[in-house]
mmCIF file of N, CA, C and O in Angstrom:
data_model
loop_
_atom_site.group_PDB
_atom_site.id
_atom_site.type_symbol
_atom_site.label_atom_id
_atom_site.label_comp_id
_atom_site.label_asym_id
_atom_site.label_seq_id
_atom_site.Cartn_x
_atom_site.Cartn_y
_atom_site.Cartn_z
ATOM 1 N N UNK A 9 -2.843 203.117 142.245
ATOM 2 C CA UNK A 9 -1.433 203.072 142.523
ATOM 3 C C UNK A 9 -0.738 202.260 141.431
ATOM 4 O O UNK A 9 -1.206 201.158 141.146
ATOM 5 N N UNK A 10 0.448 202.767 140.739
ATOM 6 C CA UNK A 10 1.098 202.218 140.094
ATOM 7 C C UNK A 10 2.486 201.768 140.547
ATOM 8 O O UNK A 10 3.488 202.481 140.600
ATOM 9 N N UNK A 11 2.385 200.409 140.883
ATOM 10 C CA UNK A 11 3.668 199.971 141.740
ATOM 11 C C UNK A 11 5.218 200.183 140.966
ATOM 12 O O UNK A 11 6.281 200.201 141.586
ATOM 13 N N UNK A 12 5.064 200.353 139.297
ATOM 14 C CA UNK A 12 6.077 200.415 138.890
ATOM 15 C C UNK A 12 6.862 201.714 139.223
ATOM 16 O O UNK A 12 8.003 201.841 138.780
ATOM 17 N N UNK A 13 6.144 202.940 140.190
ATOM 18 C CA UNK A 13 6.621 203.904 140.510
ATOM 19 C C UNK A 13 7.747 203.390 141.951
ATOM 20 O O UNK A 13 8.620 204.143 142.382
ATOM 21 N N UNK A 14 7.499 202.093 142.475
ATOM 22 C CA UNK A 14 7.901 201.903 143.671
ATOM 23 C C UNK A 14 8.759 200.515 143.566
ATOM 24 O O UNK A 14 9.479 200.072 144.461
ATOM 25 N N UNK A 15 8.544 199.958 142.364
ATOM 26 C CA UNK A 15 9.451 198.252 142.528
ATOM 27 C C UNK A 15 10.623 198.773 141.097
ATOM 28 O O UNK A 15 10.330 199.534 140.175
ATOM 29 N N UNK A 16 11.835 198.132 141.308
ATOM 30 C CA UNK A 16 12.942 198.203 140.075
ATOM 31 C C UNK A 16 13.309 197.049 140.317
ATOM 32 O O UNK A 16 13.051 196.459 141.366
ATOM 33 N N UNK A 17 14.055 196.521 139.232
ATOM 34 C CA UNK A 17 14.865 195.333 139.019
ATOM 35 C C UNK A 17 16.302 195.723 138.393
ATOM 36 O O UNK A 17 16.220 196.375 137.352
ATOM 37 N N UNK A 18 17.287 195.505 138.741
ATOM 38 C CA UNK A 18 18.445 195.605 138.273
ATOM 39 C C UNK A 18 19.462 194.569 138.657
ATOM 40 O O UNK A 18 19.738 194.152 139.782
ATOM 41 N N UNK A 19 20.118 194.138 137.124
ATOM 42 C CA UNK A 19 20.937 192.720 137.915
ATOM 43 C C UNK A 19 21.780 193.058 138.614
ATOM 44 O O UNK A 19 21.987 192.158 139.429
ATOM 45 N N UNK A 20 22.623 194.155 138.817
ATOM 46 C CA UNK A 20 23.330 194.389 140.035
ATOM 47 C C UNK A 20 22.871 194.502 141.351
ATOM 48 O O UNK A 20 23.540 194.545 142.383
ATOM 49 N N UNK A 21 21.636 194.546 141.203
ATOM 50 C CA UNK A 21 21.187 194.672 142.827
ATOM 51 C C UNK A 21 20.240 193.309 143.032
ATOM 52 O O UNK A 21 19.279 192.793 142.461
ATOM 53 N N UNK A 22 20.914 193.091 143.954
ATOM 54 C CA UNK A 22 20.169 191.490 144.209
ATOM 55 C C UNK A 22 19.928 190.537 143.727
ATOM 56 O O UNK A 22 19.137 189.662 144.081
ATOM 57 N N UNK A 23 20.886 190.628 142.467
ATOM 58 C CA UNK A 23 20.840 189.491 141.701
ATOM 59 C C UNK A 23 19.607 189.519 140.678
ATOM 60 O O UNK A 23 19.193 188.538 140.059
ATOM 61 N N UNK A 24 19.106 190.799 140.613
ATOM 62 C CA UNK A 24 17.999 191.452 139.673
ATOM 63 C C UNK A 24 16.652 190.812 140.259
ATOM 64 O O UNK A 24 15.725 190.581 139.483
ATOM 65 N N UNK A 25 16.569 190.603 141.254
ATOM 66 C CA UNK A 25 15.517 190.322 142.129
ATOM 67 C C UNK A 25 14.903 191.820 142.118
ATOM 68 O O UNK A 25 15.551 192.867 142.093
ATOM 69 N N UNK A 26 13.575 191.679 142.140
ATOM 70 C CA UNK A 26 12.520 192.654 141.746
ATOM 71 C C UNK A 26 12.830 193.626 143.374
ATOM 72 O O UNK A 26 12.868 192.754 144.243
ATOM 73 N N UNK A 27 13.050 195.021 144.045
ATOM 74 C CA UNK A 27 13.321 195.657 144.952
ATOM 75 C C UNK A 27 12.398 196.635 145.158
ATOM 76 O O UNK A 27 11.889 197.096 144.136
ATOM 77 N N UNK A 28 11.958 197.187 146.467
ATOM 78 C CA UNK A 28 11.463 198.785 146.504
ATOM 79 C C UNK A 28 12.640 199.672 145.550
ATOM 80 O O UNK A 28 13.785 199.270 145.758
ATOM 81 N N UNK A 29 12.549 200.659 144.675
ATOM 82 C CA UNK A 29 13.241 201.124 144.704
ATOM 83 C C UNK A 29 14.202 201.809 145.807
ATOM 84 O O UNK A 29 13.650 202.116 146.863
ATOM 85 N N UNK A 30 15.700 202.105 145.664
ATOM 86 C CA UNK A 30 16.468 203.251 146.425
ATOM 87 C C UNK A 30 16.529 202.169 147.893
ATOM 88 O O UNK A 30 16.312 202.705 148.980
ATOM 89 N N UNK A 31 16.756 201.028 147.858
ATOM 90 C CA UNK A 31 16.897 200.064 148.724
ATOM 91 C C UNK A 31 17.091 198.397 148.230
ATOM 92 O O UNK A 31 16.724 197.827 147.202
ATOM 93 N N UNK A 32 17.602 198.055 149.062
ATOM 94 C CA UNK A 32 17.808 196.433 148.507
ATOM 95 C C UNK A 32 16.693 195.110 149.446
ATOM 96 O O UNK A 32 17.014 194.017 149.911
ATOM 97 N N UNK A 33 15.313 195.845 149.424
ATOM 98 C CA UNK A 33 14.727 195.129 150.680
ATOM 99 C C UNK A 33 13.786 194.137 149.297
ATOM 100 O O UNK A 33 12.667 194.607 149.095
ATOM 101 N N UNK A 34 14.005 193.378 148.754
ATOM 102 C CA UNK A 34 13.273 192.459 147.964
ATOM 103 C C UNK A 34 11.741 192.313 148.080
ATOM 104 O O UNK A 34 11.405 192.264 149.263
ATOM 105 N N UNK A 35 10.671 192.226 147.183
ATOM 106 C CA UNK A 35 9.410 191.731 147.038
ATOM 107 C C UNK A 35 9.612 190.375 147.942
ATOM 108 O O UNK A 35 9.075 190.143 149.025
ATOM 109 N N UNK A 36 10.173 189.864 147.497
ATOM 110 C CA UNK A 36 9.760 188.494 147.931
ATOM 111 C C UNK A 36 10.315 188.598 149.660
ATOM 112 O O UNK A 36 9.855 187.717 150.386
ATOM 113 N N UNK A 37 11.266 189.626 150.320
ATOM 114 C CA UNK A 37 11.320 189.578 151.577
ATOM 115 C C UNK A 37 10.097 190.157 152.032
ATOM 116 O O UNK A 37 9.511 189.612 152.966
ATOM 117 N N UNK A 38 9.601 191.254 151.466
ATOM 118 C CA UNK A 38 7.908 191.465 151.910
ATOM 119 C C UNK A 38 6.979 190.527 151.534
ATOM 120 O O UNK A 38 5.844 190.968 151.715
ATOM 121 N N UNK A 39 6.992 189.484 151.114
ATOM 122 C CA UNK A 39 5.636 188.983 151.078
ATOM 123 C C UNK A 39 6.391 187.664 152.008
ATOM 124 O O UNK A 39 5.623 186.882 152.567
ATOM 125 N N UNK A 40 7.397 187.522 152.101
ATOM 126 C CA UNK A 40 7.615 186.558 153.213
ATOM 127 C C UNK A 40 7.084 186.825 154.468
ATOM 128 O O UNK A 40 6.440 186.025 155.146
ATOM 129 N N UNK A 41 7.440 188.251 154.836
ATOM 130 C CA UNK A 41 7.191 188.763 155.963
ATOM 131 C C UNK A 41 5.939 188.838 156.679
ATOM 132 O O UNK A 41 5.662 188.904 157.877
ATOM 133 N N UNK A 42 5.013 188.800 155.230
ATOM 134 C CA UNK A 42 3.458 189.409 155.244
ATOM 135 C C UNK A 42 2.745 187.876 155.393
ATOM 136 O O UNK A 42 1.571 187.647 155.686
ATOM 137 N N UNK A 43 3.656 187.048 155.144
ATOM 138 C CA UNK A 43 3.081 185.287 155.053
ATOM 139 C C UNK A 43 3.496 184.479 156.575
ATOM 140 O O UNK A 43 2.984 183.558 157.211
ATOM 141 N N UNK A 44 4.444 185.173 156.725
ATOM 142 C CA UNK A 44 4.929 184.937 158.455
ATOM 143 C C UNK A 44 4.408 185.299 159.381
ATOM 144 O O UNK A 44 4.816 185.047 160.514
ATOM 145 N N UNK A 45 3.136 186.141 159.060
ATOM 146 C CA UNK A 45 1.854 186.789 159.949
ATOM 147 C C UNK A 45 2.160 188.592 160.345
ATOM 148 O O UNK A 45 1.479 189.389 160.991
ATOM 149 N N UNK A 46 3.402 188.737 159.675
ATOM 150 C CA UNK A 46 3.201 190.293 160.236
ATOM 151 C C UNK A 46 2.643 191.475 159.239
ATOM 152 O O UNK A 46 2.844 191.653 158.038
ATOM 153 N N UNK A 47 2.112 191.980 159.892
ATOM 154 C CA UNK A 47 1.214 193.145 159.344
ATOM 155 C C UNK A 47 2.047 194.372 158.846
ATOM 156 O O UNK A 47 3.234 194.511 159.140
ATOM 157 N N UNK A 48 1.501 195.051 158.249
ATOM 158 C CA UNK A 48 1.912 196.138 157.307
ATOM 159 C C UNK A 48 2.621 197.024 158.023
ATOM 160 O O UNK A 48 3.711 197.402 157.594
ATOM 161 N N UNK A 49 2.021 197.577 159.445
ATOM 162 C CA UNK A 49 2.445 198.224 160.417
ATOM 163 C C UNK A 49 4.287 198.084 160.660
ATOM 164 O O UNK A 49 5.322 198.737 160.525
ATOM 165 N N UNK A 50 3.644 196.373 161.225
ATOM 166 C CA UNK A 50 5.297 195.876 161.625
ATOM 167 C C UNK A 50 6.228 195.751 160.977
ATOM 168 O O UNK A 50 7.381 195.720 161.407
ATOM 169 N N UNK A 51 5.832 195.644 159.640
ATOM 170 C CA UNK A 51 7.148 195.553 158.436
ATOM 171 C C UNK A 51 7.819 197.130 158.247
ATOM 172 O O UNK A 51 8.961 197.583 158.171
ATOM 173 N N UNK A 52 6.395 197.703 158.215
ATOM 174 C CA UNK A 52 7.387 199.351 158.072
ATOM 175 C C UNK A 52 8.185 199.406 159.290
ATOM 176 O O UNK A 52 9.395 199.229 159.151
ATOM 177 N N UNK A 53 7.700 199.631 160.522
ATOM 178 C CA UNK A 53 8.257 199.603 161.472
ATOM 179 C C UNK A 53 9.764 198.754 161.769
ATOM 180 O O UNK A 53 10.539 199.056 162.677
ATOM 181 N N UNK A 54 9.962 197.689 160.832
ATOM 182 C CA UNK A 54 11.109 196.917 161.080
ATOM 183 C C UNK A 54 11.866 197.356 159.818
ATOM 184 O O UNK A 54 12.979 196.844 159.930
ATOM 185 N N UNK A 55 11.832 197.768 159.142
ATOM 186 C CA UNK A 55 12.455 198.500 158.230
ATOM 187 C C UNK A 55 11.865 200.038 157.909
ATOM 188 O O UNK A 55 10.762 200.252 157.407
ATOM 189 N N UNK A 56 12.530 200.739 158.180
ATOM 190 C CA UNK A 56 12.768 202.302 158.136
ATOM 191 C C UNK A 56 12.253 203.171 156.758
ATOM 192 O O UNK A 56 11.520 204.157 156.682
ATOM 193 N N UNK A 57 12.911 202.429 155.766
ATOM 194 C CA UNK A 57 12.878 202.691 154.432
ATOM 195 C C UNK A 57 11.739 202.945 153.864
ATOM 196 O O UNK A 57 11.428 203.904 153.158
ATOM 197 N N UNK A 58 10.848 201.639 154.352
ATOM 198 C CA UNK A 58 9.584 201.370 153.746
ATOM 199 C C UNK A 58 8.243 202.256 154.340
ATOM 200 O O UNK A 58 8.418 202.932 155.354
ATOM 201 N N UNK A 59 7.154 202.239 153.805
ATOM 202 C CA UNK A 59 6.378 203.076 154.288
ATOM 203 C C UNK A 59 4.783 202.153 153.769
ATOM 204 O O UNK A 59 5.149 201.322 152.938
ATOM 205 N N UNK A 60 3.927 202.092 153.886
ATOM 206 C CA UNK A 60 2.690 201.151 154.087
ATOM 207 C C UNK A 60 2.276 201.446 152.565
ATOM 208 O O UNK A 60 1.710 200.470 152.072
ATOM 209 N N UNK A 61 2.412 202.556 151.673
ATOM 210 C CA UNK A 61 2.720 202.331 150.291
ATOM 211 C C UNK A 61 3.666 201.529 149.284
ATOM 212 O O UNK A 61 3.493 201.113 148.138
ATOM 213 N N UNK A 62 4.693 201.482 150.141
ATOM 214 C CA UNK A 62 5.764 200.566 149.336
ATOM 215 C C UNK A 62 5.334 199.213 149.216
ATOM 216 O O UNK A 62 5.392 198.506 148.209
ATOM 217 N N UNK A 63 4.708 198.800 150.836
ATOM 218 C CA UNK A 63 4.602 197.246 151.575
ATOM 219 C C UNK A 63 3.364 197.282 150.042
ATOM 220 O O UNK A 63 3.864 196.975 148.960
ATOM 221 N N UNK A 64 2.145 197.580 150.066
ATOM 222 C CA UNK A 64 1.086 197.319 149.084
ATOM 223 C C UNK A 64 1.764 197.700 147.495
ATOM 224 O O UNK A 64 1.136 197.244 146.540
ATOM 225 N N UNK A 65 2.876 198.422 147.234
ATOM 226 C CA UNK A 65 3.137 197.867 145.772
ATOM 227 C C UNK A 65 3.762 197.056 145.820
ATOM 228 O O UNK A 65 3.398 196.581 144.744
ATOM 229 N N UNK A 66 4.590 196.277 146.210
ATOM 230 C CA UNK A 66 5.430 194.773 146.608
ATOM 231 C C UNK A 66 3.849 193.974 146.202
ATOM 232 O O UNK A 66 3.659 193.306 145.186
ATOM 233 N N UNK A 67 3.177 194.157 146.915
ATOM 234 C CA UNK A 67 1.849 193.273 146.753
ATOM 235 C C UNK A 67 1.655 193.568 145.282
ATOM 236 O O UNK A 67 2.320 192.789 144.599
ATOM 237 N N UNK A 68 0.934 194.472 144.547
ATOM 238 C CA UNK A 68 0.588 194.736 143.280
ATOM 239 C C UNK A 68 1.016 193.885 142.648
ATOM 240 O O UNK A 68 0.412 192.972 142.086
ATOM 241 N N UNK A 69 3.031 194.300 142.711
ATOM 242 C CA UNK A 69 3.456 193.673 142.102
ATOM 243 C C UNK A 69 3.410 192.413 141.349
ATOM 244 O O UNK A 69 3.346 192.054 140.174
ATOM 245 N N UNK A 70 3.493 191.706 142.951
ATOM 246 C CA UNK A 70 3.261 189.807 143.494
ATOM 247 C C UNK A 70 1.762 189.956 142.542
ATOM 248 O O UNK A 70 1.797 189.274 141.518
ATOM 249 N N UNK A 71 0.432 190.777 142.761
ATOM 250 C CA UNK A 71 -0.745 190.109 141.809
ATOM 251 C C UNK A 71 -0.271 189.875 140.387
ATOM 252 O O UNK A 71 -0.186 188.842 139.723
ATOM 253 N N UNK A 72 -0.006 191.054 140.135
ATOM 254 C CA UNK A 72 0.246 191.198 138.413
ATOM 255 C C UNK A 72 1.002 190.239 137.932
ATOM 256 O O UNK A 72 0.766 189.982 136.752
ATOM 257 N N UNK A 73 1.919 189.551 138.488
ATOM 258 C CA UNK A 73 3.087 188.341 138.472
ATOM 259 C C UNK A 73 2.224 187.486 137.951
ATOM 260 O O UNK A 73 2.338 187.073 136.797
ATOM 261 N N UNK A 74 1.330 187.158 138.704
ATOM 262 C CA UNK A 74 0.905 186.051 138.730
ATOM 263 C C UNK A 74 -0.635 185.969 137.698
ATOM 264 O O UNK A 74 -1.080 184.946 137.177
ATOM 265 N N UNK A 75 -1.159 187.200 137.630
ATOM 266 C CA UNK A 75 -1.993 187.140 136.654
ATOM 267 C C UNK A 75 -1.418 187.388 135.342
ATOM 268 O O UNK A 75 -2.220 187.458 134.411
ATOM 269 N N UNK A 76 -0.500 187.496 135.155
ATOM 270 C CA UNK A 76 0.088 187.511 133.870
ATOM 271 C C UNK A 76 0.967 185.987 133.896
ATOM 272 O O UNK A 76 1.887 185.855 133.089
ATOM 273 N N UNK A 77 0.714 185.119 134.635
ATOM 274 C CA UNK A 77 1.670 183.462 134.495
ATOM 275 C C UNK A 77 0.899 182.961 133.867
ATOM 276 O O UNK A 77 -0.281 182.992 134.218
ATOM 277 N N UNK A 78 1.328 182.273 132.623
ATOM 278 C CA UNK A 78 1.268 181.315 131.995
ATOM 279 C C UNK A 78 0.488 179.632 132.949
ATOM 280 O O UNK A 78 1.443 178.948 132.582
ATOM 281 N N UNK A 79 0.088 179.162 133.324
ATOM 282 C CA UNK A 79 -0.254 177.918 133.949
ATOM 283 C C UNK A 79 -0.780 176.879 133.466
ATOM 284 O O UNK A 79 -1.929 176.691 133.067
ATOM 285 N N UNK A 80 0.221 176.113 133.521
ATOM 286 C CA UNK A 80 -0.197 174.473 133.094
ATOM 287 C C UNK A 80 -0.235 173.286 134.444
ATOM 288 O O UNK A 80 0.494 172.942 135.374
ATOM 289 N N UNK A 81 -1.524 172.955 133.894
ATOM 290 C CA UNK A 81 -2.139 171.890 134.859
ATOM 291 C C UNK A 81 -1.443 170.568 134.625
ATOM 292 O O UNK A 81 -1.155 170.048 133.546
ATOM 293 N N UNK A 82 -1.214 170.089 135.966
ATOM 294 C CA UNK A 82 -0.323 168.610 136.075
ATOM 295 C C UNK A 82 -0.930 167.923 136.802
ATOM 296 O O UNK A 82 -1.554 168.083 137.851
ATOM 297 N N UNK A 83 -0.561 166.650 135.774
ATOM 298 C CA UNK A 83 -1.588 165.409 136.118
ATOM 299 C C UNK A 83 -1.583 164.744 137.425
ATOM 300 O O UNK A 83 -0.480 164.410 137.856
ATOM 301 N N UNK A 84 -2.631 164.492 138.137
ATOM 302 C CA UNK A 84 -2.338 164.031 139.186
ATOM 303 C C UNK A 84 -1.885 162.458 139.289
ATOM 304 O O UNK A 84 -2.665 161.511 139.193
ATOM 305 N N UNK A 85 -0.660 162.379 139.475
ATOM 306 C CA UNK A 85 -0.647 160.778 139.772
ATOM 307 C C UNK A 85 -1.792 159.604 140.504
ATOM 308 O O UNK A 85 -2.530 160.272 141.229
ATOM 309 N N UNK A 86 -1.994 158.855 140.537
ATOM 310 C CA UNK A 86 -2.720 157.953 141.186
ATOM 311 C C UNK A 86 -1.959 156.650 141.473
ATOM 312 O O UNK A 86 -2.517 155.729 142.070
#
């Protein structure tokens, strides 16, 4: 699956917050949703739009984000 078939960014929409396409339902409102304990099921189900393919490229997305971050380690105070 290639999520870029399913996520857009545009600064008019949402403040260019990363989106399913053809909707304004944000990545980051799905992985909130998915961190708040609800399942894939219930998110489609609470939004219409989405479909249990969309919910897992939102995810893709969120990996690739983050395997492509830069990370610097900070010192731990003592």
């Amino acid at each position: 699956m290639d999520y870029k078939d399913y996520i857009h960014s545009d600064s008019r929409i949402m403040l260019g917050k990363p989106v399913i396409k053809g909707t304004r339902i944000t990545v980051e409102h799905i992985l909130s949703e998915l961190t708040a304990g609800m399942e894939i099921s219930e998110i489609v189900e609470a939004h219409p739009s989405l479909d249990k393919e969309k919910v897992r490229a939102a995810i893709a997305y969120a990996l690739d984000v983050l395997r492509n971050e830069d990370v610097y380690s900070l010192a731990e105070k003592k």
